[in-house]
mmCIF file with all atom_site columns, C-alpha atoms in Angstrom:
data_model
loop_
_atom_site.group_PDB
_atom_site.id
_atom_site.type_symbol
_atom_site.label_atom_id
_atom_site.label_alt_id
_atom_site.label_comp_id
_atom_site.label_asym_id
_atom_site.label_entity_id
_atom_site.label_seq_id
_atom_site.pdbx_PDB_ins_code
_atom_site.Cartn_x
_atom_site.Cartn_y
_atom_site.Cartn_z
_atom_site.occupancy
_atom_site.B_iso_or_equiv
_atom_site.pdbx_formal_charge
_atom_site.auth_seq_id
_atom_site.auth_comp_id
_atom_site.auth_asym_id
_atom_site.auth_atom_id
_atom_site.pdbx_PDB_model_num
ATOM 1   C CA . UNK A 1 1   ? 94.598 255.113 180.271 1.00 0.00 ? 1   UNK A CA 1
ATOM 2   C CA . UNK A 1 2   ? 95.522 252.429 182.759 1.00 0.00 ? 2   UNK A CA 1
ATOM 3   C CA . UNK A 1 3   ? 93.992 254.344 185.656 1.00 0.00 ? 3   UNK A CA 1
ATOM 4   C CA . UNK A 1 4   ? 90.796 254.916 183.689 1.00 0.00 ? 4   UNK A CA 1
ATOM 5   C CA . UNK A 1 5   ? 90.535 251.221 182.931 1.00 0.00 ? 5   UNK A CA 1
ATOM 6   C CA . UNK A 1 6   ? 91.033 250.379 186.566 1.00 0.00 ? 6   UNK A CA 1
ATOM 7   C CA . UNK A 1 7   ? 88.359 252.820 187.687 1.00 0.00 ? 7   UNK A CA 1
ATOM 8   C CA . UNK A 1 8   ? 85.959 251.365 185.141 1.00 0.00 ? 8   UNK A CA 1
ATOM 9   C CA . UNK A 1 9   ? 86.784 247.866 186.307 1.00 0.00 ? 9   UNK A CA 1
ATOM 10  C CA . UNK A 1 10  ? 86.152 248.829 189.919 1.00 0.00 ? 10  UNK A CA 1
ATOM 11  C CA . UNK A 1 11  ? 82.846 250.448 189.040 1.00 0.00 ? 11  UNK A CA 1
ATOM 12  C CA . UNK A 1 12  ? 81.730 247.359 187.155 1.00 0.00 ? 12  UNK A CA 1
ATOM 13  C CA . UNK A 1 13  ? 82.792 245.024 189.928 1.00 0.00 ? 13  UNK A CA 1
ATOM 14  C CA . UNK A 1 14  ? 85.662 243.527 187.979 1.00 0.00 ? 14  UNK A CA 1
ATOM 15  C CA . UNK A 1 15  ? 89.030 242.825 189.524 1.00 0.00 ? 15  UNK A CA 1
ATOM 16  C CA . UNK A 1 16  ? 91.195 245.922 189.842 1.00 0.00 ? 16  UNK A CA 1
ATOM 17  C CA . UNK A 1 17  ? 93.847 244.363 192.052 1.00 0.00 ? 17  UNK A CA 1
ATOM 18  C CA . UNK A 1 18  ? 94.493 244.319 195.758 1.00 0.00 ? 18  UNK A CA 1
ATOM 19  C CA . UNK A 1 19  ? 91.901 243.855 198.447 1.00 0.00 ? 19  UNK A CA 1
ATOM 20  C CA . UNK A 1 20  ? 90.577 246.937 200.211 1.00 0.00 ? 20  UNK A CA 1
ATOM 21  C CA . UNK A 1 21  ? 90.178 247.071 203.982 1.00 0.00 ? 21  UNK A CA 1
ATOM 22  C CA . UNK A 1 22  ? 86.419 246.898 203.578 1.00 0.00 ? 22  UNK A CA 1
ATOM 23  C CA . UNK A 1 23  ? 86.819 243.727 201.516 1.00 0.00 ? 23  UNK A CA 1
ATOM 24  C CA . UNK A 1 24  ? 88.730 242.031 204.338 1.00 0.00 ? 24  UNK A CA 1
ATOM 25  C CA . UNK A 1 25  ? 86.306 243.243 206.997 1.00 0.00 ? 25  UNK A CA 1
ATOM 26  C CA . UNK A 1 26  ? 83.156 242.197 205.154 1.00 0.00 ? 26  UNK A CA 1
ATOM 27  C CA . UNK A 1 27  ? 84.553 238.840 204.052 1.00 0.00 ? 27  UNK A CA 1
ATOM 28  C CA . UNK A 1 28  ? 85.582 238.196 207.661 1.00 0.00 ? 28  UNK A CA 1
ATOM 29  C CA . UNK A 1 29  ? 82.153 239.162 208.994 1.00 0.00 ? 29  UNK A CA 1
ATOM 30  C CA . UNK A 1 30  ? 80.484 236.831 206.492 1.00 0.00 ? 30  UNK A CA 1
ATOM 31  C CA . UNK A 1 31  ? 82.881 234.058 207.433 1.00 0.00 ? 31  UNK A CA 1
ATOM 32  C CA . UNK A 1 32  ? 82.352 234.465 211.187 1.00 0.00 ? 32  UNK A CA 1
ATOM 33  C CA . UNK A 1 33  ? 78.580 234.531 210.738 1.00 0.00 ? 33  UNK A CA 1
ATOM 34  C CA . UNK A 1 34  ? 78.697 231.300 208.741 1.00 0.00 ? 34  UNK A CA 1
ATOM 35  C CA . UNK A 1 35  ? 81.168 229.818 211.214 1.00 0.00 ? 35  UNK A CA 1
ATOM 36  C CA . UNK A 1 36  ? 78.492 230.224 213.892 1.00 0.00 ? 36  UNK A CA 1
ATOM 37  C CA . UNK A 1 37  ? 75.926 228.676 211.532 1.00 0.00 ? 37  UNK A CA 1
ATOM 38  C CA . UNK A 1 38  ? 78.332 225.778 210.962 1.00 0.00 ? 38  UNK A CA 1
ATOM 39  C CA . UNK A 1 39  ? 78.743 225.287 214.710 1.00 0.00 ? 39  UNK A CA 1
ATOM 40  C CA . UNK A 1 40  ? 74.995 224.867 215.187 1.00 0.00 ? 40  UNK A CA 1
ATOM 41  C CA . UNK A 1 41  ? 74.610 222.788 212.008 1.00 0.00 ? 41  UNK A CA 1
ATOM 42  C CA . UNK A 1 42  ? 77.559 220.519 212.809 1.00 0.00 ? 42  UNK A CA 1
ATOM 43  C CA . UNK A 1 43  ? 76.802 219.893 216.458 1.00 0.00 ? 43  UNK A CA 1
ATOM 44  C CA . UNK A 1 44  ? 73.012 219.894 216.637 1.00 0.00 ? 44  UNK A CA 1
ATOM 45  C CA . UNK A 1 45  ? 71.264 219.688 213.276 1.00 0.00 ? 45  UNK A CA 1
ATOM 46  C CA . UNK A 1 46  ? 73.232 217.739 210.661 1.00 0.00 ? 46  UNK A CA 1
ATOM 47  C CA . UNK A 1 47  ? 73.062 214.356 212.394 1.00 0.00 ? 47  UNK A CA 1
ATOM 48  C CA . UNK A 1 48  ? 69.288 214.705 212.747 1.00 0.00 ? 48  UNK A CA 1
ATOM 49  C CA . UNK A 1 49  ? 68.604 216.047 209.249 1.00 0.00 ? 49  UNK A CA 1
ATOM 50  C CA . UNK A 1 50  ? 70.893 213.557 207.540 1.00 0.00 ? 50  UNK A CA 1
ATOM 51  C CA . UNK A 1 51  ? 69.717 210.525 209.539 1.00 0.00 ? 51  UNK A CA 1
ATOM 52  C CA . UNK A 1 52  ? 67.489 209.150 206.716 1.00 0.00 ? 52  UNK A CA 1
ATOM 53  C CA . UNK A 1 53  ? 70.528 209.071 204.393 1.00 0.00 ? 53  UNK A CA 1
ATOM 54  C CA . UNK A 1 54  ? 73.082 208.009 207.002 1.00 0.00 ? 54  UNK A CA 1
ATOM 55  C CA . UNK A 1 55  ? 75.582 205.562 205.505 1.00 0.00 ? 55  UNK A CA 1
ATOM 56  C CA . UNK A 1 56  ? 74.313 206.224 201.989 1.00 0.00 ? 56  UNK A CA 1
ATOM 57  C CA . UNK A 1 57  ? 76.612 207.690 199.323 1.00 0.00 ? 57  UNK A CA 1
ATOM 58  C CA . UNK A 1 58  ? 73.776 210.156 198.663 1.00 0.00 ? 58  UNK A CA 1
ATOM 59  C CA . UNK A 1 59  ? 74.239 211.699 202.112 1.00 0.00 ? 59  UNK A CA 1
ATOM 60  C CA . UNK A 1 60  ? 76.041 214.784 200.685 1.00 0.00 ? 60  UNK A CA 1
ATOM 61  C CA . UNK A 1 61  ? 72.685 215.876 199.221 1.00 0.00 ? 61  UNK A CA 1
ATOM 62  C CA . UNK A 1 62  ? 72.047 217.423 202.646 1.00 0.00 ? 62  UNK A CA 1
ATOM 63  C CA . UNK A 1 63  ? 75.451 219.098 202.929 1.00 0.00 ? 63  UNK A CA 1
ATOM 64  C CA . UNK A 1 64  ? 74.629 222.303 201.062 1.00 0.00 ? 64  UNK A CA 1
ATOM 65  C CA . UNK A 1 65  ? 75.024 224.494 204.163 1.00 0.00 ? 65  UNK A CA 1
ATOM 66  C CA . UNK A 1 66  ? 78.802 223.947 204.133 1.00 0.00 ? 66  UNK A CA 1
ATOM 67  C CA . UNK A 1 67  ? 79.118 225.218 200.562 1.00 0.00 ? 67  UNK A CA 1
ATOM 68  C CA . UNK A 1 68  ? 77.286 228.532 200.921 1.00 0.00 ? 68  UNK A CA 1
ATOM 69  C CA . UNK A 1 69  ? 79.838 230.905 202.555 1.00 0.00 ? 69  UNK A CA 1
ATOM 70  C CA . UNK A 1 70  ? 82.533 230.558 199.910 1.00 0.00 ? 70  UNK A CA 1
ATOM 71  C CA . UNK A 1 71  ? 80.093 231.445 197.154 1.00 0.00 ? 71  UNK A CA 1
ATOM 72  C CA . UNK A 1 72  ? 78.640 234.332 199.168 1.00 0.00 ? 72  UNK A CA 1
ATOM 73  C CA . UNK A 1 73  ? 82.104 235.713 199.848 1.00 0.00 ? 73  UNK A CA 1
ATOM 74  C CA . UNK A 1 74  ? 83.042 235.422 196.183 1.00 0.00 ? 74  UNK A CA 1
ATOM 75  C CA . UNK A 1 75  ? 79.862 237.101 194.936 1.00 0.00 ? 75  UNK A CA 1
ATOM 76  C CA . UNK A 1 76  ? 80.089 239.971 197.429 1.00 0.00 ? 76  UNK A CA 1
ATOM 77  C CA . UNK A 1 77  ? 83.807 240.803 197.456 1.00 0.00 ? 77  UNK A CA 1
ATOM 78  C CA . UNK A 1 78  ? 84.490 239.891 193.801 1.00 0.00 ? 78  UNK A CA 1
ATOM 79  C CA . UNK A 1 79  ? 88.251 239.613 194.299 1.00 0.00 ? 79  UNK A CA 1
ATOM 80  C CA . UNK A 1 80  ? 90.573 236.680 193.701 1.00 0.00 ? 80  UNK A CA 1
ATOM 81  C CA . UNK A 1 81  ? 90.764 234.573 196.836 1.00 0.00 ? 81  UNK A CA 1
ATOM 82  C CA . UNK A 1 82  ? 87.506 235.821 198.385 1.00 0.00 ? 82  UNK A CA 1
ATOM 83  C CA . UNK A 1 83  ? 85.677 232.488 198.097 1.00 0.00 ? 83  UNK A CA 1
ATOM 84  C CA . UNK A 1 84  ? 88.619 230.526 199.493 1.00 0.00 ? 84  UNK A CA 1
ATOM 85  C CA . UNK A 1 85  ? 89.211 233.005 202.325 1.00 0.00 ? 85  UNK A CA 1
ATOM 86  C CA . UNK A 1 86  ? 85.574 233.149 203.410 1.00 0.00 ? 86  UNK A CA 1
ATOM 87  C CA . UNK A 1 87  ? 85.072 229.382 203.353 1.00 0.00 ? 87  UNK A CA 1
ATOM 88  C CA . UNK A 1 88  ? 88.308 228.648 205.225 1.00 0.00 ? 88  UNK A CA 1
ATOM 89  C CA . UNK A 1 89  ? 87.702 231.252 207.939 1.00 0.00 ? 89  UNK A CA 1
ATOM 90  C CA . UNK A 1 90  ? 84.134 229.998 208.406 1.00 0.00 ? 90  UNK A CA 1
ATOM 91  C CA . UNK A 1 91  ? 85.452 226.450 208.852 1.00 0.00 ? 91  UNK A CA 1
ATOM 92  C CA . UNK A 1 92  ? 88.100 227.686 211.295 1.00 0.00 ? 92  UNK A CA 1
ATOM 93  C CA . UNK A 1 93  ? 85.565 229.583 213.407 1.00 0.00 ? 93  UNK A CA 1
ATOM 94  C CA . UNK A 1 94  ? 83.293 226.536 213.569 1.00 0.00 ? 94  UNK A CA 1
ATOM 95  C CA . UNK A 1 95  ? 86.182 224.446 214.871 1.00 0.00 ? 95  UNK A CA 1
ATOM 96  C CA . UNK A 1 96  ? 86.346 226.540 218.042 1.00 0.00 ? 96  UNK A CA 1
ATOM 97  C CA . UNK A 1 97  ? 82.918 225.186 218.982 1.00 0.00 ? 97  UNK A CA 1
ATOM 98  C CA . UNK A 1 98  ? 83.968 221.574 218.543 1.00 0.00 ? 98  UNK A CA 1
ATOM 99  C CA . UNK A 1 99  ? 83.350 219.123 215.737 1.00 0.00 ? 99  UNK A CA 1
ATOM 100 C CA . UNK A 1 100 ? 83.033 215.369 215.445 1.00 0.00 ? 100 UNK A CA 1
ATOM 101 C CA . UNK A 1 101 ? 85.228 215.617 212.348 1.00 0.00 ? 101 UNK A CA 1
ATOM 102 C CA . UNK A 1 102 ? 88.112 217.289 214.221 1.00 0.00 ? 102 UNK A CA 1
ATOM 103 C CA . UNK A 1 103 ? 90.802 219.129 212.295 1.00 0.00 ? 103 UNK A CA 1
ATOM 104 C CA . UNK A 1 104 ? 89.596 217.672 208.993 1.00 0.00 ? 104 UNK A CA 1
ATOM 105 C CA . UNK A 1 105 ? 87.079 220.525 209.064 1.00 0.00 ? 105 UNK A CA 1
ATOM 106 C CA . UNK A 1 106 ? 89.916 222.860 208.107 1.00 0.00 ? 106 UNK A CA 1
ATOM 107 C CA . UNK A 1 107 ? 90.834 220.828 205.033 1.00 0.00 ? 107 UNK A CA 1
ATOM 108 C CA . UNK A 1 108 ? 87.165 220.641 204.087 1.00 0.00 ? 108 UNK A CA 1
ATOM 109 C CA . UNK A 1 109 ? 87.073 224.430 204.219 1.00 0.00 ? 109 UNK A CA 1
ATOM 110 C CA . UNK A 1 110 ? 90.136 224.668 202.003 1.00 0.00 ? 110 UNK A CA 1
ATOM 111 C CA . UNK A 1 111 ? 88.790 222.281 199.362 1.00 0.00 ? 111 UNK A CA 1
ATOM 112 C CA . UNK A 1 112 ? 85.272 223.689 199.338 1.00 0.00 ? 112 UNK A CA 1
ATOM 113 C CA . UNK A 1 113 ? 86.547 227.244 199.050 1.00 0.00 ? 113 UNK A CA 1
ATOM 114 C CA . UNK A 1 114 ? 89.074 226.283 196.409 1.00 0.00 ? 114 UNK A CA 1
ATOM 115 C CA . UNK A 1 115 ? 86.378 224.591 194.307 1.00 0.00 ? 115 UNK A CA 1
ATOM 116 C CA . UNK A 1 116 ? 84.249 227.745 194.255 1.00 0.00 ? 116 UNK A CA 1
ATOM 117 C CA . UNK A 1 117 ? 87.315 229.922 193.719 1.00 0.00 ? 117 UNK A CA 1
ATOM 118 C CA . UNK A 1 118 ? 88.480 228.016 190.649 1.00 0.00 ? 118 UNK A CA 1
ATOM 119 C CA . UNK A 1 119 ? 85.069 228.350 188.998 1.00 0.00 ? 119 UNK A CA 1
ATOM 120 C CA . UNK A 1 120 ? 84.975 232.119 189.572 1.00 0.00 ? 120 UNK A CA 1
ATOM 121 C CA . UNK A 1 121 ? 88.536 232.325 188.236 1.00 0.00 ? 121 UNK A CA 1
ATOM 122 C CA . UNK A 1 122 ? 87.511 230.341 185.132 1.00 0.00 ? 122 UNK A CA 1
ATOM 123 C CA . UNK A 1 123 ? 84.792 232.972 184.633 1.00 0.00 ? 123 UNK A CA 1
ATOM 124 C CA . UNK A 1 124 ? 87.571 235.592 184.839 1.00 0.00 ? 124 UNK A CA 1
ATOM 125 C CA . UNK A 1 125 ? 85.887 237.124 187.891 1.00 0.00 ? 125 UNK A CA 1
ATOM 126 C CA . UNK A 1 126 ? 83.391 238.853 185.617 1.00 0.00 ? 126 UNK A CA 1
ATOM 127 C CA . UNK A 1 127 ? 80.212 236.823 186.066 1.00 0.00 ? 127 UNK A CA 1
ATOM 128 C CA . UNK A 1 128 ? 78.239 237.251 189.273 1.00 0.00 ? 128 UNK A CA 1
ATOM 129 C CA . UNK A 1 129 ? 74.681 236.189 188.460 1.00 0.00 ? 129 UNK A CA 1
ATOM 130 C CA . UNK A 1 130 ? 72.704 233.172 189.526 1.00 0.00 ? 130 UNK A CA 1
ATOM 131 C CA . UNK A 1 131 ? 74.386 230.940 186.922 1.00 0.00 ? 131 UNK A CA 1
ATOM 132 C CA . UNK A 1 132 ? 77.837 231.918 188.174 1.00 0.00 ? 132 UNK A CA 1
ATOM 133 C CA . UNK A 1 133 ? 76.688 231.307 191.736 1.00 0.00 ? 133 UNK A CA 1
ATOM 134 C CA . UNK A 1 134 ? 75.306 227.875 190.864 1.00 0.00 ? 134 UNK A CA 1
ATOM 135 C CA . UNK A 1 135 ? 78.468 226.916 188.993 1.00 0.00 ? 135 UNK A CA 1
ATOM 136 C CA . UNK A 1 136 ? 80.631 228.073 191.903 1.00 0.00 ? 136 UNK A CA 1
ATOM 137 C CA . UNK A 1 137 ? 78.467 225.934 194.172 1.00 0.00 ? 137 UNK A CA 1
ATOM 138 C CA . UNK A 1 138 ? 78.970 222.960 191.873 1.00 0.00 ? 138 UNK A CA 1
ATOM 139 C CA . UNK A 1 139 ? 82.720 223.553 191.972 1.00 0.00 ? 139 UNK A CA 1
ATOM 140 C CA . UNK A 1 140 ? 82.654 223.645 195.762 1.00 0.00 ? 140 UNK A CA 1
ATOM 141 C CA . UNK A 1 141 ? 80.519 220.507 195.830 1.00 0.00 ? 141 UNK A CA 1
ATOM 142 C CA . UNK A 1 142 ? 82.806 218.669 193.432 1.00 0.00 ? 142 UNK A CA 1
ATOM 143 C CA . UNK A 1 143 ? 85.860 219.500 195.535 1.00 0.00 ? 143 UNK A CA 1
ATOM 144 C CA . UNK A 1 144 ? 84.032 218.443 198.708 1.00 0.00 ? 144 UNK A CA 1
ATOM 145 C CA . UNK A 1 145 ? 82.866 215.195 197.142 1.00 0.00 ? 145 UNK A CA 1
ATOM 146 C CA . UNK A 1 146 ? 86.278 214.206 195.833 1.00 0.00 ? 146 UNK A CA 1
ATOM 147 C CA . UNK A 1 147 ? 88.064 215.095 199.075 1.00 0.00 ? 147 UNK A CA 1
ATOM 148 C CA . UNK A 1 148 ? 85.616 213.357 201.372 1.00 0.00 ? 148 UNK A CA 1
ATOM 149 C CA . UNK A 1 149 ? 85.150 210.250 199.214 1.00 0.00 ? 149 UNK A CA 1
ATOM 150 C CA . UNK A 1 150 ? 88.905 209.744 198.971 1.00 0.00 ? 150 UNK A CA 1
ATOM 151 C CA . UNK A 1 151 ? 90.082 210.808 202.426 1.00 0.00 ? 151 UNK A CA 1
ATOM 152 C CA . UNK A 1 152 ? 87.130 210.464 204.800 1.00 0.00 ? 152 UNK A CA 1
ATOM 153 C CA . UNK A 1 153 ? 85.058 207.741 203.101 1.00 0.00 ? 153 UNK A CA 1
ATOM 154 C CA . UNK A 1 154 ? 87.884 205.792 201.466 1.00 0.00 ? 154 UNK A CA 1
ATOM 155 C CA . UNK A 1 155 ? 86.076 202.454 201.864 1.00 0.00 ? 155 UNK A CA 1
ATOM 156 C CA . UNK A 1 156 ? 83.537 203.399 199.205 1.00 0.00 ? 156 UNK A CA 1
ATOM 157 C CA . UNK A 1 157 ? 83.583 201.442 195.962 1.00 0.00 ? 157 UNK A CA 1
ATOM 158 C CA . UNK A 1 158 ? 83.872 203.125 192.605 1.00 0.00 ? 158 UNK A CA 1
ATOM 159 C CA . UNK A 1 159 ? 80.112 203.239 192.038 1.00 0.00 ? 159 UNK A CA 1
ATOM 160 C CA . UNK A 1 160 ? 79.323 204.578 195.492 1.00 0.00 ? 160 UNK A CA 1
ATOM 161 C CA . UNK A 1 161 ? 82.121 207.100 195.162 1.00 0.00 ? 161 UNK A CA 1
ATOM 162 C CA . UNK A 1 162 ? 80.626 208.351 191.906 1.00 0.00 ? 162 UNK A CA 1
ATOM 163 C CA . UNK A 1 163 ? 77.238 208.763 193.594 1.00 0.00 ? 163 UNK A CA 1
ATOM 164 C CA . UNK A 1 164 ? 78.945 210.563 196.492 1.00 0.00 ? 164 UNK A CA 1
ATOM 165 C CA . UNK A 1 165 ? 80.619 213.093 194.201 1.00 0.00 ? 165 UNK A CA 1
ATOM 166 C CA . UNK A 1 166 ? 77.490 213.542 192.052 1.00 0.00 ? 166 UNK A CA 1
ATOM 167 C CA . UNK A 1 167 ? 75.397 214.144 195.181 1.00 0.00 ? 167 UNK A CA 1
ATOM 168 C CA . UNK A 1 168 ? 77.935 216.695 196.370 1.00 0.00 ? 168 UNK A CA 1
ATOM 169 C CA . UNK A 1 169 ? 77.729 218.530 193.052 1.00 0.00 ? 169 UNK A CA 1
ATOM 170 C CA . UNK A 1 170 ? 73.931 218.453 193.106 1.00 0.00 ? 170 UNK A CA 1
ATOM 171 C CA . UNK A 1 171 ? 73.789 219.988 196.554 1.00 0.00 ? 171 UNK A CA 1
ATOM 172 C CA . UNK A 1 172 ? 76.294 222.547 195.290 1.00 0.00 ? 172 UNK A CA 1
ATOM 173 C CA . UNK A 1 173 ? 73.680 223.852 192.854 1.00 0.00 ? 173 UNK A CA 1
ATOM 174 C CA . UNK A 1 174 ? 71.326 224.494 195.769 1.00 0.00 ? 174 UNK A CA 1
ATOM 175 C CA . UNK A 1 175 ? 74.115 226.130 197.763 1.00 0.00 ? 175 UNK A CA 1
ATOM 176 C CA . UNK A 1 176 ? 75.084 228.395 194.852 1.00 0.00 ? 176 UNK A CA 1
ATOM 177 C CA . UNK A 1 177 ? 71.537 229.557 194.156 1.00 0.00 ? 177 UNK A CA 1
ATOM 178 C CA . UNK A 1 178 ? 70.936 230.085 197.879 1.00 0.00 ? 178 UNK A CA 1
ATOM 179 C CA . UNK A 1 179 ? 74.150 232.118 198.112 1.00 0.00 ? 179 UNK A CA 1
ATOM 180 C CA . UNK A 1 180 ? 73.142 234.278 195.130 1.00 0.00 ? 180 UNK A CA 1
ATOM 181 C CA . UNK A 1 181 ? 69.711 234.893 196.673 1.00 0.00 ? 181 UNK A CA 1
ATOM 182 C CA . UNK A 1 182 ? 71.297 235.767 200.016 1.00 0.00 ? 182 UNK A CA 1
ATOM 183 C CA . UNK A 1 183 ? 73.615 238.312 198.388 1.00 0.00 ? 183 UNK A CA 1
ATOM 184 C CA . UNK A 1 184 ? 70.641 239.933 196.651 1.00 0.00 ? 184 UNK A CA 1
ATOM 185 C CA . UNK A 1 185 ? 68.727 240.069 199.925 1.00 0.00 ? 185 UNK A CA 1
ATOM 186 C CA . UNK A 1 186 ? 71.693 241.673 201.689 1.00 0.00 ? 186 UNK A CA 1
ATOM 187 C CA . UNK A 1 187 ? 72.140 244.184 198.862 1.00 0.00 ? 187 UNK A CA 1
ATOM 188 C CA . UNK A 1 188 ? 68.537 245.313 199.216 1.00 0.00 ? 188 UNK A CA 1
ATOM 189 C CA . UNK A 1 189 ? 69.209 246.305 202.823 1.00 0.00 ? 189 UNK A CA 1
ATOM 190 C CA . UNK A 1 190 ? 71.991 248.657 201.714 1.00 0.00 ? 190 UNK A CA 1
ATOM 191 C CA . UNK A 1 191 ? 74.753 246.963 203.719 1.00 0.00 ? 191 UNK A CA 1
ATOM 192 C CA . UNK A 1 192 ? 76.624 246.090 200.518 1.00 0.00 ? 192 UNK A CA 1
ATOM 193 C CA . UNK A 1 193 ? 76.691 249.673 199.225 1.00 0.00 ? 193 UNK A CA 1
ATOM 194 C CA . UNK A 1 194 ? 80.547 249.758 199.094 1.00 0.00 ? 194 UNK A CA 1
ATOM 195 C CA . UNK A 1 195 ? 80.482 246.780 196.713 1.00 0.00 ? 195 UNK A CA 1
ATOM 196 C CA . UNK A 1 196 ? 79.520 246.336 193.093 1.00 0.00 ? 196 UNK A CA 1
ATOM 197 C CA . UNK A 1 197 ? 77.052 243.669 194.218 1.00 0.00 ? 197 UNK A CA 1
ATOM 198 C CA . UNK A 1 198 ? 75.198 246.293 196.258 1.00 0.00 ? 198 UNK A CA 1
ATOM 199 C CA . UNK A 1 199 ? 75.315 248.983 193.590 1.00 0.00 ? 199 UNK A CA 1
ATOM 200 C CA . UNK A 1 200 ? 74.025 246.606 190.923 1.00 0.00 ? 200 UNK A CA 1
ATOM 201 C CA . UNK A 1 201 ? 71.061 245.690 193.111 1.00 0.00 ? 201 UNK A CA 1
ATOM 202 C CA . UNK A 1 202 ? 70.285 249.356 193.790 1.00 0.00 ? 202 UNK A CA 1
ATOM 203 C CA . UNK A 1 203 ? 70.235 250.077 190.034 1.00 0.00 ? 203 UNK A CA 1
ATOM 204 C CA . UNK A 1 204 ? 67.683 247.304 189.543 1.00 0.00 ? 204 UNK A CA 1
ATOM 205 C CA . UNK A 1 205 ? 65.312 248.676 192.200 1.00 0.00 ? 205 UNK A CA 1
#
């Protein structure tokens, strides 16, 4: 009876237990790919794109790129820890290419991944649609906003800090929806066939 339940859970994309090798490999590939995206975004694009909001507590509105990998990893692998692992590894990879924020990038990865992870855990790792993706993005954005407004932008007043966190959560919605769309696009190519995310997409086609 237990084995049957576990097989059914695996087929439905629920959480049967330990990570498989393919889970680790795919989560790592996603993380490395986003780590390279981070490297380009951090070192060449973010300062240009965010220039109009530089110094404003609304600047996190343009930070959605940093919140995407954790949600993607969570939606694809569908195992406890996937969002945290993917986000942290992506942040670590980006650090090898240099960053004006130094080692704080690692803590940003931890908090952003943890925010998405806690939302997916609150959903009992059973909701993987666009709403779940958006909520996970909001969780990642909230964690990013709180961490950065307290540790990196500690001079902000209470009002500006509130705007900072709210802007981080708003950009998290965009990141979550973008992550959900990206997972669907990947599933359509067939590369996610070993995962419930890929099988669900194939049933819809």
